[in-house]
Coordinates of C-alpha atoms and ligand atoms in Angstrom, one line a residue:
M95 CA -7.2 18.9 -18.4
E96 CA -3.8 20.5 -18.0
P97 CA -0.4 18.9 -17.7
I98 CA 1.8 19.9 -14.8
K99 CA 5.4 20.8 -15.4
I100 CA 7.8 18.9 -13.2
V101 CA 11.1 20.3 -14.7
D102 CA 11.7 21.7 -18.2
N103 CA 10.4 19.2 -20.8
V104 CA 9.1 16.7 -18.2
Y105 CA 5.3 16.8 -17.4
W106 CA 2.9 15.0 -15.2
V107 CA 0.1 13.9 -17.5
G108 CA -1.8 11.4 -15.3
A109 CA -5.4 11.1 -14.1
V110 CA -7.1 11.9 -10.8
D111 CA -9.7 9.4 -9.5
Y112 CA -11.7 11.2 -6.9
D113 CA -14.3 8.5 -6.6
I114 CA -12.4 5.3 -6.0
R115 CA -12.9 3.8 -2.6
D116 CA -12.2 0.1 -3.0
F117 CA -8.8 -0.5 -4.4
H118 CA -8.7 -4.3 -4.8
G119 CA -10.0 -4.7 -1.3
Y120 CA -8.1 -1.8 0.2
L121 CA -10.1 1.3 1.4
T122 CA -9.0 4.5 -0.3
P123 CA -11.1 7.1 1.4
R124 CA -9.4 10.0 -0.3
G125 CA -9.4 8.5 -3.8
S126 CA -6.1 8.2 -5.8
T127 CA -4.2 9.3 -8.8
Y128 CA -2.7 7.3 -11.7
N129 CA 0.5 9.2 -12.5
A130 CA 2.0 9.2 -16.0
F131 CA 4.8 11.3 -17.3
L132 CA 5.7 12.8 -20.6
I133 CA 9.3 13.6 -21.5
V134 CA 9.9 15.9 -24.5
D135 CA 13.2 15.1 -26.1
D136 CA 14.3 13.8 -29.5
E137 CA 12.3 10.8 -28.7
I138 CA 9.0 11.9 -27.0
T139 CA 8.5 9.4 -24.3
L140 CA 5.5 8.5 -22.2
V141 CA 6.4 6.9 -18.9
D142 CA 3.4 4.7 -17.7
T143 CA -0.2 5.1 -18.5
V144 CA -3.4 5.1 -16.4
K145 CA -6.3 2.9 -15.4
H146 CA -8.8 1.9 -18.1
G147 CA -11.5 4.6 -18.3
F148 CA -9.1 7.4 -17.8
E149 CA -7.6 7.4 -21.3
D150 CA -9.3 10.6 -22.3
E151 CA -7.9 12.5 -19.3
L152 CA -4.4 11.3 -20.1
L153 CA -4.6 12.1 -23.8
S154 CA -6.2 15.4 -23.1
R155 CA -3.2 16.4 -20.8
I156 CA -0.7 15.1 -23.3
S157 CA -2.4 17.0 -26.1
K158 CA -1.7 20.3 -24.3
V159 CA 2.0 19.6 -24.8
T160 CA 2.1 17.7 -28.1
D161 CA 0.0 15.6 -30.4
P162 CA -0.1 12.1 -28.9
K163 CA 0.9 10.8 -32.4
N164 CA 4.3 12.5 -31.8
I165 CA 5.1 10.1 -28.9
T166 CA 7.7 7.7 -30.2
R167 CA 7.9 5.3 -27.3
V168 CA 6.2 4.3 -24.1
I169 CA 7.8 2.9 -21.0
S170 CA 5.7 0.6 -18.8
N171 CA 7.3 0.3 -15.3
H172 CA 4.5 -1.9 -13.9
A173 CA 1.9 -4.1 -15.6
E174 CA -0.8 -3.9 -13.0
M175 CA -4.1 -2.7 -14.5
D176 CA -4.3 0.6 -12.7
H177 CA -1.3 1.6 -14.8
S178 CA -1.5 -0.6 -17.9
G179 CA -5.3 -0.9 -18.3
S180 CA -5.5 2.0 -20.8
L181 CA -2.4 0.8 -22.8
P182 CA -4.4 -0.6 -25.8
G183 CA -6.5 2.6 -26.1
V184 CA -3.5 4.9 -25.6
M185 CA -1.5 3.0 -28.2
R186 CA -4.3 3.3 -30.7
A187 CA -4.0 7.1 -30.2
V188 CA -0.2 7.1 -30.2
G189 CA 0.2 4.5 -33.0
T190 CA 0.3 0.7 -32.3
E191 CA 3.5 0.4 -34.3
K192 CA 5.4 2.4 -31.6
P193 CA 7.3 0.4 -29.1
V194 CA 6.2 -0.2 -25.5
Y195 CA 9.2 -1.0 -23.4
A196 CA 9.0 -3.0 -20.2
S197 CA 11.1 -5.5 -18.2
A198 CA 11.3 -9.0 -19.5
L199 CA 8.6 -10.1 -17.1
G200 CA 6.6 -6.9 -17.9
V201 CA 6.6 -7.9 -21.6
K202 CA 5.4 -11.4 -20.5
N203 CA 2.6 -10.0 -18.2
L204 CA 1.5 -7.3 -20.7
N205 CA 1.3 -10.0 -23.4
G206 CA -0.8 -12.1 -21.1
Q207 CA -3.2 -9.2 -20.5
F208 CA -3.4 -7.7 -23.9
K209 CA -3.0 -10.6 -26.3
G210 CA -4.6 -9.7 -29.6
E211 CA -4.3 -5.9 -29.1
G212 CA -1.3 -5.6 -31.4
L213 CA 1.0 -4.0 -28.9
N214 CA 4.7 -3.7 -30.0
L215 CA 6.2 -4.9 -26.8
K216 CA 10.0 -4.8 -26.3
T217 CA 12.2 -5.7 -23.4
V218 CA 14.4 -2.8 -22.1
E219 CA 18.1 -3.0 -22.0
K220 CA 20.0 -1.4 -19.0
E221 CA 19.5 2.1 -20.5
M222 CA 18.4 4.1 -23.6
K223 CA 19.2 7.5 -24.9
I224 CA 16.2 9.5 -25.9
G225 CA 18.1 12.6 -27.1
K226 CA 19.8 14.9 -24.5
N227 CA 18.4 12.6 -21.8
T228 CA 19.1 9.0 -20.8
L229 CA 16.7 6.5 -19.2
R230 CA 18.2 3.9 -17.0
F231 CA 16.2 0.9 -15.9
L232 CA 16.4 -1.0 -12.6
E233 CA 14.4 -4.2 -12.1
T234 CA 12.6 -4.1 -8.8
R235 CA 11.1 -7.6 -8.9
M236 CA 8.3 -8.2 -6.4
I237 CA 8.2 -4.5 -5.4
H238 CA 5.5 -5.3 -5.7
W239 CA 4.9 -7.4 -8.9
P240 CA 7.4 -9.6 -10.7
D241 CA 7.5 -7.2 -13.6
S242 CA 8.1 -4.0 -11.6
M243 CA 11.0 -1.7 -12.5
F244 CA 12.2 1.8 -11.8
T245 CA 13.2 4.3 -14.5
F246 CA 15.9 6.8 -13.6
M247 CA 16.7 9.9 -15.7
P248 CA 20.2 11.0 -14.5
E249 CA 20.2 14.4 -16.3
T250 CA 17.3 15.6 -14.2
G251 CA 17.7 13.3 -11.2
I252 CA 14.1 12.1 -11.6
L253 CA 13.3 8.6 -10.4
F254 CA 10.0 7.2 -11.9
S255 CA 9.4 4.6 -9.1
Q256 CA 6.0 3.1 -10.2
D257 CA 4.2 2.0 -7.0
G258 CA 7.2 2.5 -4.7
F259 CA 7.0 5.6 -2.5
G260 CA 3.3 6.1 -3.6
L261 CA 0.2 7.0 -1.6
H262 CA -3.5 7.3 -2.4
L263 CA -4.7 10.9 -2.5
A264 CA -6.9 12.5 -5.1
S265 CA -6.3 16.2 -5.0
V266 CA -5.3 19.2 -7.1
E267 CA -1.9 19.2 -5.4
R268 CA 0.8 17.3 -7.3
F269 CA 3.9 17.9 -5.1
D270 CA 4.9 17.0 -1.5
D271 CA 5.5 20.7 -0.6
E272 CA 1.8 21.4 -1.3
V273 CA 0.3 19.0 1.2
P274 CA 0.9 18.9 5.0
E275 CA 3.7 16.5 6.0
T276 CA 1.7 14.9 8.7
L277 CA -1.0 13.9 6.2
L278 CA 1.5 12.6 3.8
E279 CA 3.2 10.4 6.4
K280 CA -0.2 9.0 7.4
L281 CA -1.2 8.2 3.9
A282 CA 2.3 6.8 3.0
I283 CA 2.2 4.3 6.0
N284 CA -1.3 3.3 5.1
Y285 CA -0.1 2.6 1.5
F286 CA 3.1 0.8 2.7
A287 CA 1.2 -1.4 5.2
N288 CA -1.5 -2.5 2.8
I289 CA 0.5 -2.8 -0.5
L290 CA 4.2 -3.3 0.3
T291 CA 4.4 -5.2 3.6
P292 CA 4.7 -8.7 2.0
Y293 CA 7.7 -7.4 0.1
V294 CA 9.7 -5.8 2.9
P295 CA 12.7 -8.1 2.4
Q296 CA 13.0 -7.0 -1.2
I297 CA 12.5 -3.3 -0.3
A298 CA 15.2 -3.6 2.4
K299 CA 17.6 -5.1 0.0
L300 CA 16.9 -2.4 -2.6
L301 CA 17.5 0.4 -0.1
E302 CA 20.8 -1.3 0.7
T303 CA 22.0 -1.9 -2.8
A304 CA 20.7 1.2 -4.7
T305 CA 22.4 3.8 -2.5
D306 CA 24.1 5.5 -5.5
L307 CA 20.7 5.8 -7.3
I308 CA 19.0 7.1 -4.2
K309 CA 21.9 9.6 -3.6
D310 CA 21.5 11.0 -7.2
T311 CA 17.7 11.2 -7.0
K312 CA 16.4 14.8 -6.8
I313 CA 12.7 14.1 -7.4
I314 CA 10.8 10.8 -6.9
C315 CA 7.8 10.4 -9.2
P316 CA 5.7 7.4 -8.1
D317 CA 2.6 6.2 -9.9
H318 CA 0.2 7.3 -7.1
G319 CA -0.1 10.5 -5.1
V320 CA 2.4 13.3 -4.7
L321 CA 5.7 13.7 -6.4
W322 CA 8.5 14.1 -3.8
R323 CA 10.5 17.1 -4.9
K324 CA 10.9 19.0 -1.6
D325 CA 12.4 16.1 0.4
P326 CA 12.8 12.9 -1.5
G327 CA 15.2 11.7 1.2
G328 CA 12.4 12.0 3.7
I329 CA 10.2 9.3 2.2
V330 CA 13.3 7.1 1.7
S331 CA 14.1 7.5 5.4
L332 CA 10.5 6.5 6.3
Y333 CA 10.9 3.4 4.2
S334 CA 14.2 2.6 5.8
R335 CA 12.4 2.8 9.2
W336 CA 9.3 0.8 8.1
V337 CA 11.3 -2.1 6.6
T338 CA 12.7 -2.8 10.1
Q339 CA 9.1 -3.6 11.3
K340 CA 10.2 -2.4 14.8
P341 CA 7.1 -2.2 16.9
K342 CA 6.0 0.6 19.2
K343 CA 4.4 0.3 22.6
K344 CA 1.1 -0.1 21.0
A345 CA -1.7 -2.7 20.8
V346 CA -4.6 -3.0 18.4
V347 CA -7.8 -4.5 19.6
A348 CA -9.9 -5.5 16.6
F349 CA -13.1 -7.4 16.9
D350 CA -16.7 -7.9 15.8
T351 CA -19.6 -8.5 18.0
M352 CA -23.1 -10.1 17.8
W353 CA -24.9 -8.9 21.0
H354 CA -22.3 -6.6 22.5
S355 CA -20.5 -9.2 24.7
T356 CA -17.3 -9.4 22.7
E357 CA -17.5 -5.6 22.3
Y358 CA -17.6 -5.3 26.1
M359 CA -14.5 -7.5 26.3
A360 CA -12.8 -5.4 23.7
R361 CA -13.5 -2.2 25.7
E362 CA -12.2 -3.8 28.9
L363 CA -9.0 -4.9 27.2
T364 CA -8.5 -1.5 25.6
D365 CA -9.0 0.3 28.9
R366 CA -6.7 -2.1 30.8
L367 CA -3.9 -1.8 28.2
G368 CA -4.3 2.0 28.2
S369 CA -4.0 2.0 32.0
L370 CA -0.8 0.0 31.7
G371 CA 0.8 2.7 29.4
V372 CA 0.2 0.9 26.1
D373 CA -1.2 3.0 23.2
A374 CA -4.3 0.9 22.7
V375 CA -6.3 1.3 19.5
Y376 CA -10.0 0.1 19.6
L377 CA -11.3 -1.0 16.2
N378 CA -14.8 -2.4 15.8
L379 CA -14.9 -4.2 12.4
K380 CA -18.5 -2.9 12.0
H381 CA -17.1 0.6 11.5
N382 CA -13.5 0.0 10.5
H383 CA -12.2 -1.5 7.3
R384 CA -9.7 -4.3 7.2
S385 CA -7.1 -2.0 5.7
E386 CA -7.5 0.5 8.6
V387 CA -6.7 -2.4 11.0
A388 CA -3.7 -3.3 8.9
T389 CA -2.4 0.3 9.0
E390 CA -2.8 0.6 12.7
A391 CA -1.3 -2.9 13.2
Y392 CA 1.8 -2.2 11.2
D393 CA 3.7 -0.4 13.9
A394 CA 1.9 -2.1 16.8
A395 CA 3.6 -4.7 19.0
A396 CA 0.4 -6.6 19.6
L397 CA -2.8 -7.5 17.9
L398 CA -5.7 -8.7 20.0
V399 CA -8.5 -10.2 17.9
G400 CA -12.0 -10.7 19.2
S401 CA -14.8 -12.9 17.7
P402 CA -18.1 -14.3 18.9
T403 CA -19.0 -17.8 17.8
I404 CA -21.6 -18.1 15.0
N405 CA -22.6 -21.6 13.8
N406 CA -19.4 -23.1 15.2
Q407 CA -17.3 -20.6 13.4
M408 CA -15.6 -17.3 14.0
F409 CA -17.5 -14.2 12.8
P410 CA -17.2 -13.7 8.9
S411 CA -15.8 -10.2 9.3
V412 CA -13.1 -11.5 11.6
A413 CA -12.2 -14.3 9.2
D414 CA -12.0 -11.7 6.4
L415 CA -9.6 -9.6 8.6
L416 CA -7.4 -12.6 9.4
C417 CA -7.3 -13.7 5.7
Y418 CA -6.2 -10.2 4.8
L419 CA -3.6 -9.8 7.5
K420 CA -2.2 -13.3 6.8
S421 CA -1.5 -12.2 3.2
L422 CA 0.4 -9.1 4.5
K423 CA 2.9 -11.3 6.4
M424 CA 3.6 -8.8 9.2
K425 CA 6.5 -9.7 11.5
N426 CA 7.2 -9.2 15.2
K427 CA 3.7 -9.3 16.5
I428 CA 2.3 -10.6 19.8
G429 CA -1.2 -12.0 19.3
A430 CA -4.1 -12.8 21.5
A431 CA -7.7 -14.0 20.9
F432 CA -10.8 -13.4 22.8
G433 CA -14.6 -13.6 22.4
S434 CA -17.9 -14.5 23.9
H435 CA -20.1 -17.4 23.0
G436 CA -23.4 -19.1 23.9
W437 CA -22.8 -22.8 23.9
S438 CA -20.1 -24.3 21.6
G439 CA -17.5 -21.5 21.7
E440 CA -15.3 -22.2 18.7
G441 CA -14.9 -18.6 17.6
A442 CA -12.0 -17.4 19.8
K443 CA -10.3 -20.8 19.6
L444 CA -10.3 -20.6 15.8
V445 CA -8.9 -17.1 15.9
Q446 CA -6.1 -18.2 18.3
A447 CA -5.3 -21.1 15.9
E448 CA -5.2 -18.8 12.9
L449 CA -2.9 -16.2 14.7
K450 CA -0.6 -19.1 15.4
T451 CA -0.4 -20.1 11.7
M452 CA 0.4 -16.4 11.0
G453 CA 3.5 -16.7 13.1
Y454 CA 2.3 -14.4 15.9
N455 CA 3.8 -14.9 19.4
L456 CA 0.9 -16.0 21.6
P457 CA 1.8 -15.7 25.3
V458 CA -1.5 -17.1 26.6
G459 CA -4.4 -19.1 25.4
E460 CA -7.6 -17.5 24.1
V461 CA -9.9 -15.9 26.6
R462 CA -13.5 -16.8 26.3
V463 CA -16.6 -15.7 28.1
Q464 CA -19.9 -17.6 28.0
W465 CA -22.9 -15.4 27.3
V466 CA -22.4 -12.0 28.9
P467 CA -19.3 -10.9 30.8
H468 CA -19.8 -10.3 34.5
E469 CA -17.5 -9.0 37.1
D470 CA -15.7 -12.3 37.7
D471 CA -15.2 -12.8 34.0
L472 CA -13.1 -9.7 34.0
V473 CA -10.2 -11.3 35.8
P474 CA -8.9 -13.3 32.8
L475 CA -9.2 -10.1 30.7
K476 CA -7.2 -8.1 33.2
D477 CA -4.6 -10.9 33.2
L478 CA -4.5 -11.0 29.5
A479 CA -4.0 -7.2 29.3
K480 CA -1.2 -7.4 31.9
T481 CA 0.6 -10.3 30.1
V482 CA 0.4 -8.6 26.7
A483 CA 1.7 -5.3 28.2
D484 CA 4.6 -7.2 29.8
E485 CA 5.4 -9.0 26.5
I486 CA 5.3 -5.6 24.7
D487 CA 7.8 -4.2 27.2
K488 CA 10.1 -7.2 26.6
V489 CA 9.8 -6.8 22.8
I490 CA 10.5 -3.0 22.7
G491 CA 13.1 -3.2 25.4
A492 CA 11.3 -0.9 27.9
Ligands
FEO89 FE1 -0.5 0.9 -8.6 FE2 0.7 -2.3 -8.4 O1 -0.4 -0.9 -9.1

């Protein structure tokens, strides 16, 4: 396991997880990396660690640069387990008497997680000298945990940004200039939509207030995915756009189906929306993960959710989707519910009610079809598609 040089005396020493697919409920079809960084200066400093189980990979890469026992301090930018899980094992190799620096809330959270492991946790000041280089710390609370912080190294212009500006991609490539831009943007919006959406207000504020830091940044080193050295301003610009949550002329039709009737309704709606000039995305929950729906919904103006009725309830997969989307707190969305039923018909009604609690703008009531849709059942679906398309035009100012 080889370290990768970022600049003189700064190395990527993280781990590549080719196999992870479920990242706490979020689909990671291309795996991920847990990035960690070694700075060789008078104080040999490790910035972040890796998920439990990847200690040997981290230590193996570090050992190609120096004996882990030569590390004199560790910085923990974020206490979530994918970065802190290996901390006890790593500190046993480094020396448990060595300090682990974190934000005040990081110390609290790490203490909670690793009580009894004998970690020497210390709260960071605003900055520390480690020899020729300086580390400056910026708390980034709730981006995306209370403990989160950035570490900036002004002499190199490297910003260690923990989860911020990250993406999930397991590959041999470490830098943005080694991966096609279109793929990076796709993976970055997927990550942003599923991890960072609830914290958009905090991110928008950070982008406004940390302008000097951003201006001085030459390389962004997040804790997942590629390191942004070719165009760090590019990913910052994308974040500036995404925090506005400005929708496109796009609608997502997400649904599940029992005996194809709700599926038929979803197809009809998708076709109608498409014929009205809306970019309509058809997502059957039998084949599409909740996090794929979230990614597609992020820049869509409308989300149409379809559910059959089963035992007086909406379909479990639809409930799962709505629970997930509710937690992401997306703004500026038009919503609509639809679905078929046999006799009681609560499914679509419950979806409509849930979309309302999520703060979606619901221009019409739910559209329900009993049993199987026939030609005359298509009229309300056509009307729904037309209303949604008109509302989208109003929202985007077309
Ligand atoms: Fe990559 Fe919030 O952990």
